[in-house]
Short mmCIF file of C-alpha atoms in Angstrom, two decimals:
data_model
loop_
_atom_site.label_atom_id
_atom_site.label_comp_id
_atom_site.label_asym_id
_atom_site.label_seq_id
_atom_site.Cartn_x
_atom_site.Cartn_y
_atom_site.Cartn_z
CA MET M 1 79.58 -60.35 161.99
CA ALA M 2 76.56 -59.23 160.01
CA MET M 3 76.97 -59.69 156.15
CA VAL M 4 77.07 -56.26 154.24
CA ASN M 5 75.43 -56.17 150.94
CA THR M 6 77.67 -54.25 148.65
CA LYS M 7 75.21 -54.61 145.66
CA VAL M 8 74.05 -51.00 145.23
CA LEU M 9 72.88 -48.73 142.37
CA ASP M 10 76.35 -47.13 141.92
CA GLY M 11 77.06 -47.20 138.15
CA GLY M 12 79.45 -50.22 138.37
CA HIS M 13 79.02 -53.72 137.79
CA PRO M 14 75.80 -55.42 137.25
CA ASN M 15 73.68 -56.01 140.21
CA LEU M 16 72.51 -59.85 139.99
CA ASP M 17 71.58 -60.41 143.70
CA ALA M 18 68.24 -61.23 144.90
CA LEU M 19 66.90 -57.72 144.53
CA GLY M 20 68.34 -57.68 140.93
CA ILE M 21 66.83 -60.75 139.98
CA LEU M 22 63.48 -59.42 141.59
CA TYR M 23 63.55 -56.54 139.00
CA VAL M 24 63.94 -58.92 136.24
CA LEU M 25 61.20 -61.01 137.18
CA LEU M 26 58.91 -58.02 137.70
CA ALA M 27 59.86 -56.90 134.40
CA VAL M 28 59.05 -60.30 132.44
CA LEU M 29 55.99 -61.28 134.41
CA TYR M 30 54.42 -57.85 133.98
CA SER M 31 55.37 -57.80 130.33
CA VAL M 32 53.58 -61.15 129.76
CA PHE M 33 50.58 -59.88 131.74
CA VAL M 34 50.19 -56.88 129.65
CA ALA M 35 50.69 -58.88 126.57
CA GLY M 36 47.82 -60.87 127.61
CA GLU M 37 45.76 -57.96 128.31
CA LEU M 38 46.36 -56.44 125.00
CA TYR M 39 45.44 -60.03 123.24
CA LEU M 40 42.27 -60.07 125.18
CA LEU M 41 41.49 -56.39 124.06
CA HIS M 42 42.27 -57.21 120.68
CA ARG M 43 39.91 -60.23 120.69
CA HIS M 44 37.19 -57.52 121.60
CA ARG M 45 38.12 -54.90 119.11
CA HIS M 46 34.68 -55.13 117.44
CA ALA M 47 33.03 -54.07 120.58
CA PHE M 48 31.86 -50.55 120.54
CA CYS M 49 33.37 -49.46 123.75
CA VAL M 50 36.81 -50.43 122.38
CA ARG M 51 36.30 -48.78 118.84
CA ILE M 52 35.48 -45.72 120.08
CA ARG M 53 38.43 -45.47 122.19
CA GLY M 54 40.81 -46.69 119.25
CA LEU M 55 42.60 -49.75 119.44
CA LYS M 56 45.59 -48.62 117.67
CA VAL M 57 46.12 -45.44 119.92
CA ILE M 58 45.92 -47.80 122.83
CA PHE M 59 48.18 -50.07 121.57
CA GLY M 60 50.78 -47.33 120.69
CA ALA M 61 50.50 -45.71 124.26
CA VAL M 62 50.63 -48.77 126.14
CA SER M 63 53.49 -50.07 124.23
CA MET M 64 55.79 -46.88 124.35
CA ILE M 65 54.87 -46.64 128.09
CA HIS M 66 55.85 -50.16 128.48
CA ILE M 67 59.42 -49.79 126.93
CA TYR M 68 60.31 -47.15 129.21
CA LEU M 69 58.82 -49.08 132.22
CA VAL M 70 60.60 -52.11 131.46
CA LEU M 71 63.77 -50.14 131.23
CA VAL M 72 63.37 -48.69 134.66
CA LEU M 73 63.02 -52.00 136.08
CA LEU M 74 66.16 -53.24 134.64
CA VAL M 75 68.05 -50.13 135.94
CA TYR M 76 69.32 -51.64 139.02
CA PRO M 77 70.21 -55.17 137.58
CA GLU M 78 71.97 -53.70 134.78
CA ASN M 79 73.58 -50.82 136.92
CA GLY M 80 76.47 -49.38 135.02
CA SER M 81 76.01 -51.56 131.90
CA PHE M 82 73.05 -49.52 130.97
CA PRO M 83 74.67 -46.46 129.21
CA CYS M 84 73.76 -43.00 130.41
CA ASP M 85 73.35 -41.77 126.73
CA ALA M 86 70.82 -44.41 125.81
CA GLU M 87 68.77 -43.54 128.74
CA TYR M 88 68.93 -39.98 127.71
CA TRP M 89 67.49 -40.83 124.31
CA ILE M 90 64.81 -42.92 125.97
CA MET M 91 64.06 -40.19 128.42
CA SER M 92 63.92 -37.55 125.19
CA VAL M 93 61.83 -39.70 122.82
CA PHE M 94 60.10 -42.92 124.39
CA LEU M 95 58.76 -41.34 127.36
CA PRO M 96 57.38 -37.94 125.86
CA LEU M 97 56.12 -40.07 122.87
CA GLY M 98 54.42 -42.37 125.27
CA MET M 99 53.06 -39.50 127.17
CA ALA M 100 51.67 -37.93 124.11
CA LEU M 101 50.21 -41.11 122.81
CA PHE M 102 48.45 -41.55 126.17
CA GLN M 103 47.06 -37.99 126.20
CA ALA M 104 45.82 -38.71 122.60
CA ALA M 105 43.89 -41.69 123.85
CA ASN M 106 42.57 -39.54 126.48
CA ALA M 107 41.75 -36.96 124.07
CA ARG M 108 39.44 -39.21 121.98
CA LEU M 109 36.96 -38.87 124.64
CA LEU M 110 36.65 -34.91 124.34
CA LYS M 111 36.61 -35.74 120.51
CA TYR M 112 33.78 -37.92 120.65
CA TYR M 113 31.82 -35.82 123.15
CA GLU M 114 32.24 -32.69 120.87
CA SER M 115 31.21 -34.59 117.93
CA GLN M 116 28.14 -36.02 119.52
CA GLU M 117 27.04 -32.56 120.74
CA ARG M 118 27.48 -31.13 117.17
CA LEU M 119 25.48 -34.27 115.83
CA ALA M 120 22.57 -33.90 118.16
CA ARG M 121 22.64 -29.85 117.37
CA ASN M 122 22.83 -30.14 113.54
CA TYR M 123 23.87 -33.32 111.80
CA ILE M 124 24.99 -31.65 108.60
CA GLU M 125 27.42 -29.19 110.43
CA GLY M 126 30.00 -32.04 111.12
CA ALA M 127 30.10 -32.74 107.14
CA ARG M 128 30.94 -29.30 106.21
CA LYS M 129 34.55 -28.34 105.64
CA LYS M 130 36.51 -25.34 104.44
CA ARG M 131 39.75 -25.43 102.33
CA VAL M 132 43.02 -24.61 104.00
CA THR M 133 44.84 -21.39 102.90
CA PHE M 134 48.34 -21.46 103.68
CA THR M 135 48.30 -17.95 105.46
CA ILE M 136 48.68 -17.23 109.27
CA LYS M 137 44.93 -16.62 109.17
CA GLY M 138 44.10 -19.65 107.41
CA LEU M 139 46.35 -22.29 109.34
CA PHE M 140 44.85 -20.79 112.42
CA GLU M 141 41.41 -21.56 111.19
CA ALA M 142 42.52 -24.95 110.21
CA TRP M 143 43.97 -25.63 113.78
CA THR M 144 40.75 -24.55 115.42
CA ARG M 145 38.69 -27.20 113.18
CA LEU M 146 40.74 -29.94 114.28
CA ASP M 147 39.14 -32.22 116.81
CA ALA M 148 41.11 -32.66 120.25
CA ALA M 149 42.46 -35.88 119.29
CA ALA M 150 44.11 -34.34 115.81
CA LYS M 151 45.27 -31.44 117.96
CA VAL M 152 47.19 -33.79 120.14
CA TYR M 153 48.64 -35.64 117.18
CA VAL M 154 49.67 -32.51 115.64
CA GLY M 155 50.96 -30.95 119.09
CA THR M 156 52.98 -34.43 119.44
CA LEU M 157 54.70 -34.08 116.14
CA LEU M 158 55.58 -30.29 116.72
CA GLY M 159 56.92 -31.07 120.28
CA LEU M 160 59.11 -33.65 119.11
CA VAL M 161 60.33 -31.63 116.32
CA VAL M 162 60.94 -28.54 118.53
CA SER M 163 62.41 -30.50 121.42
CA PHE M 164 64.44 -32.68 119.29
CA ILE M 165 66.84 -29.82 117.86
CA PRO M 166 67.91 -28.75 121.42
CA THR M 167 68.14 -32.53 122.50
CA LEU M 168 70.59 -33.11 119.61
CA ILE M 169 72.49 -29.88 120.43
CA LEU M 170 72.90 -30.82 124.15
CA PHE M 171 73.77 -34.42 123.37
CA PHE M 172 76.64 -33.76 120.82
CA GLY M 173 77.82 -30.63 122.60
CA SER M 174 78.13 -32.16 125.96
CA ARG M 175 81.33 -33.87 127.19
CA ARG M 176 79.12 -35.48 129.87
CA PHE M 177 78.00 -38.25 127.35
CA HIS M 178 81.23 -38.67 125.35
CA PRO M 179 84.72 -37.58 126.58
CA GLY M 180 86.25 -37.51 122.73
CA PHE M 181 84.23 -34.39 121.63
CA GLY M 182 81.90 -31.64 122.68
CA PHE M 183 82.08 -27.93 123.46
CA PHE M 184 80.82 -27.58 126.97
CA GLY M 185 80.74 -29.73 130.20
CA SER M 186 83.23 -32.32 131.32
CA HIS M 187 82.96 -36.14 131.32
CA VAL M 188 81.71 -37.70 134.49
CA GLY M 189 80.83 -41.25 135.92
CA ALA M 190 77.50 -43.13 135.08
CA ARG M 191 75.79 -41.77 138.14
CA GLU M 192 76.67 -38.21 137.58
CA CYS M 193 75.73 -38.19 134.12
CA ARG M 194 72.08 -38.70 134.71
CA HIS M 195 71.98 -35.47 136.97
CA GLY M 196 72.85 -32.58 134.45
CA GLY M 197 70.80 -29.74 132.87
CA GLU M 198 70.98 -31.62 129.66
CA TRP M 199 67.87 -33.48 130.78
CA VAL M 200 66.01 -30.16 130.98
CA PRO M 201 64.13 -30.75 127.43
CA SER M 202 62.85 -34.19 128.18
CA ILE M 203 61.59 -32.73 131.86
CA LEU M 204 59.83 -29.84 130.18
CA MET M 205 58.07 -32.18 127.73
CA GLN M 206 56.88 -34.74 130.49
CA LEU M 207 55.69 -31.68 132.58
CA PHE M 208 53.78 -30.23 129.53
CA TRP M 209 51.91 -33.51 128.89
CA SER M 210 51.17 -34.34 132.47
CA ALA M 211 50.88 -31.13 134.52
CA VAL M 212 49.59 -28.75 131.73
CA PHE M 213 47.60 -30.77 129.18
CA GLY M 214 46.41 -33.19 131.46
CA PRO M 215 44.56 -30.78 133.97
CA TYR M 216 43.33 -28.93 130.72
CA LEU M 217 41.67 -31.90 129.45
CA LEU M 218 40.38 -32.84 132.94
CA TRP M 219 38.86 -29.20 132.82
CA LYS M 220 37.07 -29.83 129.47
CA ILE M 221 35.55 -33.29 130.36
CA ARG M 222 34.38 -32.13 133.66
CA LYS M 223 30.62 -32.37 132.58
CA VAL M 224 31.08 -35.76 130.83
CA ASN M 225 29.77 -38.86 132.64
CA ASP M 226 29.19 -41.65 130.13
CA VAL M 227 27.93 -45.21 130.42
CA HIS M 228 31.24 -46.86 129.19
CA TYR M 229 33.06 -45.30 132.28
CA TRP M 230 35.25 -43.55 129.55
CA ALA M 231 35.53 -40.29 131.50
CA LEU M 232 36.23 -42.29 134.73
CA GLN M 233 39.02 -43.99 132.84
CA THR M 234 40.40 -40.76 131.50
CA ARG M 235 40.29 -39.04 134.86
CA LEU M 236 41.96 -42.00 136.77
CA ALA M 237 44.70 -41.99 134.00
CA ILE M 238 45.40 -38.31 134.02
CA ILE M 239 45.69 -37.96 137.77
CA ALA M 240 47.77 -41.20 137.92
CA GLY M 241 50.37 -39.45 135.69
CA LEU M 242 50.73 -36.26 137.50
CA PRO M 243 53.07 -37.26 140.50
CA GLY M 244 55.85 -38.69 138.34
CA THR M 245 57.89 -35.80 137.11
CA PRO M 246 57.88 -34.05 140.51
CA LEU M 247 59.14 -37.01 142.27
CA TRP M 248 61.62 -37.78 139.93
CA LEU M 249 62.81 -34.33 140.06
CA ALA M 250 63.04 -34.41 143.78
CA PHE M 251 64.96 -37.88 144.08
CA THR M 252 67.17 -36.77 141.34
CA TYR M 253 68.63 -33.37 142.36
CA THR M 254 67.90 -33.69 146.25
CA ARG M 255 70.75 -34.46 148.36
CA THR M 256 69.29 -35.57 151.56
CA GLN M 257 70.64 -38.54 153.33
CA SER M 258 67.19 -40.65 153.07
CA MET M 259 66.89 -39.92 149.25
CA LEU M 260 70.31 -40.76 148.60
CA ALA M 261 69.92 -44.13 150.50
CA MET M 262 66.77 -45.13 148.53
CA ASN M 263 68.63 -44.19 145.39
CA ARG M 264 71.15 -46.77 145.86
CA TYR M 265 68.18 -49.44 145.46
CA PHE M 266 65.21 -47.86 143.72
CA PRO M 267 66.26 -45.50 140.90
CA ALA M 268 64.96 -42.04 140.61
CA SER M 269 63.04 -42.92 137.47
CA GLY M 270 61.31 -45.69 139.46
CA TRP M 271 58.86 -42.85 140.75
CA PHE M 272 57.63 -43.00 137.31
CA LEU M 273 56.18 -46.69 137.75
CA PRO M 274 53.17 -46.37 139.86
CA GLY M 275 51.72 -43.79 137.58
CA LEU M 276 52.76 -45.72 134.47
CA ILE M 277 51.31 -48.95 135.60
CA THR M 278 47.96 -47.12 136.74
CA MET M 279 47.85 -45.30 133.18
CA GLN M 280 48.51 -48.62 131.33
CA GLN M 281 46.04 -50.62 133.38
CA VAL M 282 43.03 -48.16 133.07
CA LEU M 283 43.51 -47.73 129.45
CA ILE M 284 43.41 -51.69 129.18
CA ILE M 285 41.14 -53.11 131.95
CA ILE M 286 38.20 -50.71 131.73
CA PRO M 287 37.28 -50.94 128.19
CA LEU M 288 37.80 -54.84 128.68
CA TRP M 289 35.58 -55.02 131.69
CA ASP M 290 32.87 -52.78 129.60
CA ALA M 291 33.45 -55.07 126.40
CA TYR M 292 32.94 -58.10 128.95
CA LYS M 293 29.62 -56.73 130.21
CA ALA M 294 28.48 -56.23 126.63
CA VAL M 295 29.08 -59.83 125.98
CA ILE M 296 27.39 -60.90 129.03
CA THR M 297 24.17 -58.91 128.29
CA LYS M 298 24.46 -59.62 124.61
CA ARG M 299 20.95 -59.79 123.11
CA PRO M 300 20.10 -61.97 120.22
CA SER M 301 21.52 -60.82 116.68
CA SER M 302 18.32 -61.18 114.71
CA THR M 303 15.24 -59.10 114.73
CA ALA M 304 13.28 -62.33 114.77
CA SER M 305 14.32 -62.38 118.44
CA THR M 306 12.84 -59.28 119.30
CA THR M 307 9.78 -61.02 120.80
CA SER M 308 11.94 -63.16 123.20
CA LEU M 309 13.74 -59.90 124.22
CA SER M 310 10.41 -58.24 125.07
CA THR M 311 9.44 -61.25 126.97
CA SER M 312 12.63 -61.21 128.89
CA THR M 313 12.22 -57.58 129.53
CA SER M 314 8.74 -58.09 130.59
CA SER M 315 9.83 -60.50 133.42
CA SER M 316 10.41 -57.21 135.24
CA SER M 317 8.17 -56.87 138.45
CA ASN M 318 7.80 -53.27 137.39
CA PRO M 319 4.61 -52.91 135.00
CA SER M 320 5.80 -49.41 133.88
CA LEU M 321 9.25 -50.52 133.20
CA LYS M 322 7.97 -53.29 131.28
CA HIS M 323 5.63 -51.25 129.07
CA LYS M 324 8.42 -48.48 128.40
CA ALA M 325 10.99 -51.21 127.47
CA SER M 326 8.88 -52.51 124.49
CA MET M 327 9.48 -52.13 120.88
CA GLN M 328 6.14 -50.20 120.57
CA SER M 329 7.19 -47.84 123.13
CA LEU M 330 10.57 -47.13 121.26
CA GLU M 331 8.36 -46.81 117.90
CA TYR M 332 6.14 -44.33 119.45
CA THR M 333 9.27 -42.23 120.91
CA ILE M 334 10.96 -42.33 117.50
CA GLU M 335 7.67 -40.89 115.85
CA HIS M 336 6.65 -38.32 118.55
CA ASN M 337 9.45 -37.39 121.08
CA ILE M 338 12.95 -38.66 119.90
CA GLU M 339 14.92 -35.52 120.88
CA PRO M 340 15.34 -36.27 124.42
CA LEU M 341 16.71 -39.74 123.39
CA ILE M 342 19.09 -37.93 121.05
CA THR M 343 20.42 -35.71 123.62
CA TRP M 344 20.71 -38.61 126.16
CA ALA M 345 22.51 -41.02 123.70
CA ALA M 346 24.78 -37.93 122.52
CA HIS M 347 25.81 -37.43 126.23
CA LYS M 348 25.91 -40.72 127.67
CA GLU M 349 26.38 -43.51 125.05
CA PHE M 350 27.97 -41.73 122.11
CA THR M 351 25.44 -43.22 119.59
CA ALA M 352 23.16 -40.15 118.68
CA GLU M 353 24.02 -40.87 114.91
CA ASN M 354 21.67 -43.95 115.28
CA MET M 355 18.69 -41.78 116.63
CA VAL M 356 19.18 -38.92 114.29
CA PHE M 357 19.32 -41.34 111.35
CA LEU M 358 15.95 -42.92 112.59
CA ARG M 359 14.49 -39.20 112.96
CA GLU M 360 15.71 -37.92 109.51
CA VAL M 361 14.48 -41.25 107.50
CA LEU M 362 11.36 -41.11 109.18
CA SER M 363 10.74 -37.33 108.19
CA PHE M 364 11.97 -38.22 104.72
CA LYS M 365 9.61 -41.06 104.46
CA ASN M 366 6.49 -39.09 105.98
CA LYS M 367 7.01 -36.08 103.48
CA TRP M 368 7.58 -38.28 100.47
CA ALA M 369 5.02 -41.08 101.14
CA ASN M 370 2.33 -38.41 102.14
CA PRO M 371 -0.62 -38.57 99.76
CA THR M 372 -2.08 -35.64 101.09
CA GLU M 373 0.83 -33.48 99.82
CA LYS M 374 0.74 -35.09 96.18
CA GLU M 375 -2.97 -34.35 96.11
CA MET M 376 -2.40 -30.70 96.89
CA LEU M 377 0.13 -30.50 93.94
CA GLY M 378 -2.91 -31.71 91.94
CA SER M 379 -0.99 -35.03 90.74
CA THR M 380 -0.58 -38.55 92.18
CA THR M 381 2.88 -38.81 90.86
CA LEU M 382 5.86 -36.71 91.25
CA THR M 383 7.18 -34.44 88.82
CA PRO M 384 10.71 -34.58 87.43
CA CYS M 385 11.83 -31.61 89.49
CA GLN M 386 10.30 -33.23 92.69
CA ARG M 387 11.94 -36.69 92.18
CA ARG M 388 15.19 -34.55 91.93
CA GLN M 389 14.43 -32.84 95.19
CA GLN M 390 13.53 -36.35 96.81
CA PHE M 391 16.69 -37.79 95.68
CA SER M 392 19.01 -34.82 96.61
CA GLU M 393 17.61 -35.18 100.25
CA ALA M 394 17.98 -38.96 100.34
CA SER M 395 21.70 -38.24 98.95
CA MET M 396 22.36 -35.61 101.98
CA ILE M 397 21.16 -38.32 104.36
CA PHE M 398 23.40 -41.10 102.82
CA PHE M 399 26.53 -38.90 102.76
CA THR M 400 26.11 -37.29 106.22
CA LEU M 401 24.92 -40.29 108.29
CA VAL M 402 25.50 -43.64 106.48
CA ASN M 403 28.60 -43.38 104.30
CA PRO M 404 31.94 -44.25 106.41
CA PHE M 405 34.03 -42.04 103.90
CA THR M 406 31.97 -38.64 104.27
CA ALA M 407 29.78 -38.95 107.37
CA GLU M 408 31.66 -37.51 110.47
CA THR M 409 30.02 -40.43 112.64
CA PRO M 410 28.49 -43.11 110.32
CA ILE M 411 25.77 -45.51 111.81
CA ASN M 412 26.96 -48.97 111.90
CA ILE M 413 24.98 -51.08 109.62
CA GLU M 414 25.81 -54.56 108.13
CA TYR M 415 27.54 -54.40 104.67
CA LYS M 416 24.69 -56.29 102.87
CA VAL M 417 22.47 -53.37 103.93
CA PHE M 418 25.01 -50.57 103.07
CA ARG M 419 26.11 -52.13 99.57
CA PRO M 420 22.65 -51.43 98.00
CA LEU M 421 22.83 -47.74 99.28
CA GLN M 422 26.36 -47.30 97.99
CA ALA M 423 25.21 -48.38 94.60
CA MET M 424 22.32 -46.47 94.62
CA PHE M 425 24.25 -43.05 95.19
CA ALA M 426 27.33 -44.07 93.32
CA ASP M 427 26.98 -41.41 90.77
CA VAL M 428 26.46 -38.60 93.17
CA LEU M 429 29.24 -36.37 94.01
CA PHE M 430 29.36 -35.17 97.66
CA ASP M 431 31.34 -31.88 97.71
CA PRO M 432 31.80 -31.09 101.54
CA TYR M 433 33.58 -27.33 100.88
CA GLU M 434 32.10 -24.26 101.24
CA SER M 435 33.21 -22.72 98.01
CA SER M 436 34.00 -24.95 95.10
CA ASP M 437 33.90 -24.77 91.24
CA THR M 438 33.30 -28.57 91.27
CA ARG M 439 29.56 -27.85 91.26
CA SER M 440 29.49 -25.84 88.35
CA GLU M 441 31.73 -28.49 86.31
CA ARG M 442 30.04 -31.56 87.28
CA GLU M 443 26.45 -33.00 87.52
CA ASN M 444 24.73 -34.75 90.33
CA VAL M 445 26.55 -32.86 93.22
CA VAL M 446 25.13 -32.49 96.71
CA CYS M 447 26.86 -30.04 99.06
CA PRO M 448 26.05 -29.45 102.96
CA TRP M 449 26.61 -25.85 102.68
CA GLU M 450 23.54 -25.17 100.97
CA ASP M 451 20.57 -24.04 102.88
CA GLU M 452 19.61 -27.29 104.34
CA VAL M 453 16.27 -26.01 105.75
CA GLU M 454 14.99 -25.22 102.24
CA VAL M 455 16.93 -27.80 99.99
CA TYR M 456 17.40 -30.81 102.28
CA ARG M 457 14.72 -30.83 105.04
CA PRO M 458 11.86 -28.65 103.77
CA GLY M 459 8.58 -28.73 105.40
CA SER M 460 6.65 -29.66 102.13
CA ILE M 461 7.30 -30.70 98.76
CA LYS M 462 8.02 -27.90 96.27
CA SER M 463 6.79 -28.00 92.84
CA ASP M 464 9.45 -25.58 91.43
CA VAL M 465 12.65 -26.66 93.18
CA SER M 466 15.22 -28.10 90.97
CA GLY M 467 16.94 -30.63 93.66
CA ALA M 468 20.23 -28.65 93.99
CA ASP M 469 22.56 -29.84 91.37
CA ILE M 470 20.91 -33.43 90.84
CA GLU M 471 20.26 -34.10 87.28
CA PHE M 472 19.79 -37.86 87.07
CA VAL M 473 17.82 -40.13 89.50
CA PRO M 474 18.00 -43.64 89.20
CA LEU M 475 14.70 -45.45 88.11
CA GLU M 476 14.81 -47.84 91.14
CA PHE M 477 15.04 -45.02 93.55
CA SER M 478 12.01 -44.60 95.85
CA SER M 479 11.10 -43.34 99.28
CA ALA M 480 11.79 -46.72 100.77
CA VAL M 481 15.34 -46.66 99.96
CA PHE M 482 16.63 -46.62 103.52
CA ASP M 483 13.68 -49.12 104.91
CA ALA M 484 16.33 -51.94 105.49
CA ALA M 485 18.89 -49.73 107.11
CA TYR M 486 16.07 -48.12 109.14
CA GLU M 487 15.03 -51.41 110.59
CA SER M 488 18.61 -52.33 111.30
CA ILE M 489 19.32 -49.34 113.09
CA LYS M 490 16.00 -49.31 114.97
CA TYR M 491 16.77 -52.96 116.23
CA LEU M 492 20.54 -52.01 117.21
CA VAL M 493 18.90 -48.94 119.24
CA PHE M 494 16.28 -51.38 120.67
CA THR M 495 18.81 -54.02 121.87
CA ASN M 496 21.63 -51.61 123.23
CA THR M 497 20.37 -47.92 123.90
CA TRP M 498 16.86 -48.17 124.72
CA SER M 499 17.05 -50.27 127.66
CA ARG M 500 19.56 -48.06 129.35
CA TYR M 501 17.61 -44.90 128.41
CA VAL M 502 14.39 -46.41 130.05
CA GLU M 503 16.45 -47.35 133.08
CA ALA M 504 17.78 -43.68 133.23
CA GLU M 505 14.13 -42.43 132.62
CA MET M 506 12.62 -44.60 135.50
CA GLY M 507 15.31 -43.65 137.73
CA GLY M 508 15.29 -39.89 137.11
CA ARG M 509 18.61 -39.97 135.76
CA LEU M 510 17.99 -38.39 132.21
CA SER M 511 20.00 -35.15 133.03
CA VAL M 512 23.09 -34.93 131.11
CA SER M 513 25.02 -33.70 133.76
CA ASP M 514 24.27 -36.74 136.12
#
């Protein structure tokens, strides 16, 4: 007589048969594997492709998803030992929170894309802020000014608060979870407990993040095609999360014999597993791969090695590529035609701030180091008013492109380069708000709401400009204040962005929609 396997998922005693042990081994081995991946990702945390994605958000999303994933794998071996009310709270808190953090990680792509577009359009625009007024109109305007990732964070908090109230009422009101108290329903067994209407709030939250917000984000990033494969990662992750909830609903509430037979060995919540694993892996593997590629192709970190880099590039059999990939070609582009490079970097590499900084510093130096302008004013030295104007313009560049505390997307320079700049502008107050009494109360204030065309980026030196609200200019200040930062960023562009840009230009792939 054939042996009959009586071990099934029936809400009874734990299933420690071969299948149950396999589930436990899978949970342990996959947990170790994910921990190793996260460790490697943490080791590459300084790589640009990891920093822009947000290491904390990735860790949070992967961890929350993993908690639910492991619990699903343990459903069969635990069987009735896993309480229904515990699964209820996991489904109501951990899974929606994990899905929300996962979508927040995806929304960072849209945040960076919109920020880079704004930076390429007008770098001062991102530094402007408006004060929040606690009215319906004011709160709505504050909401519209939030970036995509911040909206997801706020939406997650509001969603958890809104869904928690009915979840709490349903849990304590239903006798399904506890026979001793409640005001509706009846107490049932462990299997039937998981099929009630009390699970509706958690289902709705999952449907919102996967079937509503996910497709919305896919639509918003439809034109994004970056060199870091971030858009590809986001599309794969969102699509992978779509089938889970419909399949869970089908295998939970459908009573066909084939589905019931499968549910005896594979829990209905197990249909989340393929999507959850895919979501985890694309969040980790793609940035890891990009970081690994960056290490393999890493150039020398010293500007003294520029010659060796040019020599390496010149080994190409294409003489046109050899010429265009040189430092001289980059410098020519910065001086004469940098706008296409800014546009490409904004849409493809998300590093437009570097090119904008080079453009603004070069414009600043050309203007204030141009002897013709001074001769036209009848003097070879700047007047006090002109010095204040010069310092005001330099302050605006520092606070909108360099200072990590005030710039929307600051450039990435070494601390030894940043520290002298920080000390130079330490006595200047940056006021980002549209209307403020601060500027009338304090001296040495710069504000991005002033007319930047006339005050910060004028076409010529004015002899009658007061330099906004600047009153005191450090004696050591000169038009060469950004020289060290300029050289650092120029080399960074040369060793990272420029080669990609030249390859795209030579291949006819400069269109931002490619």
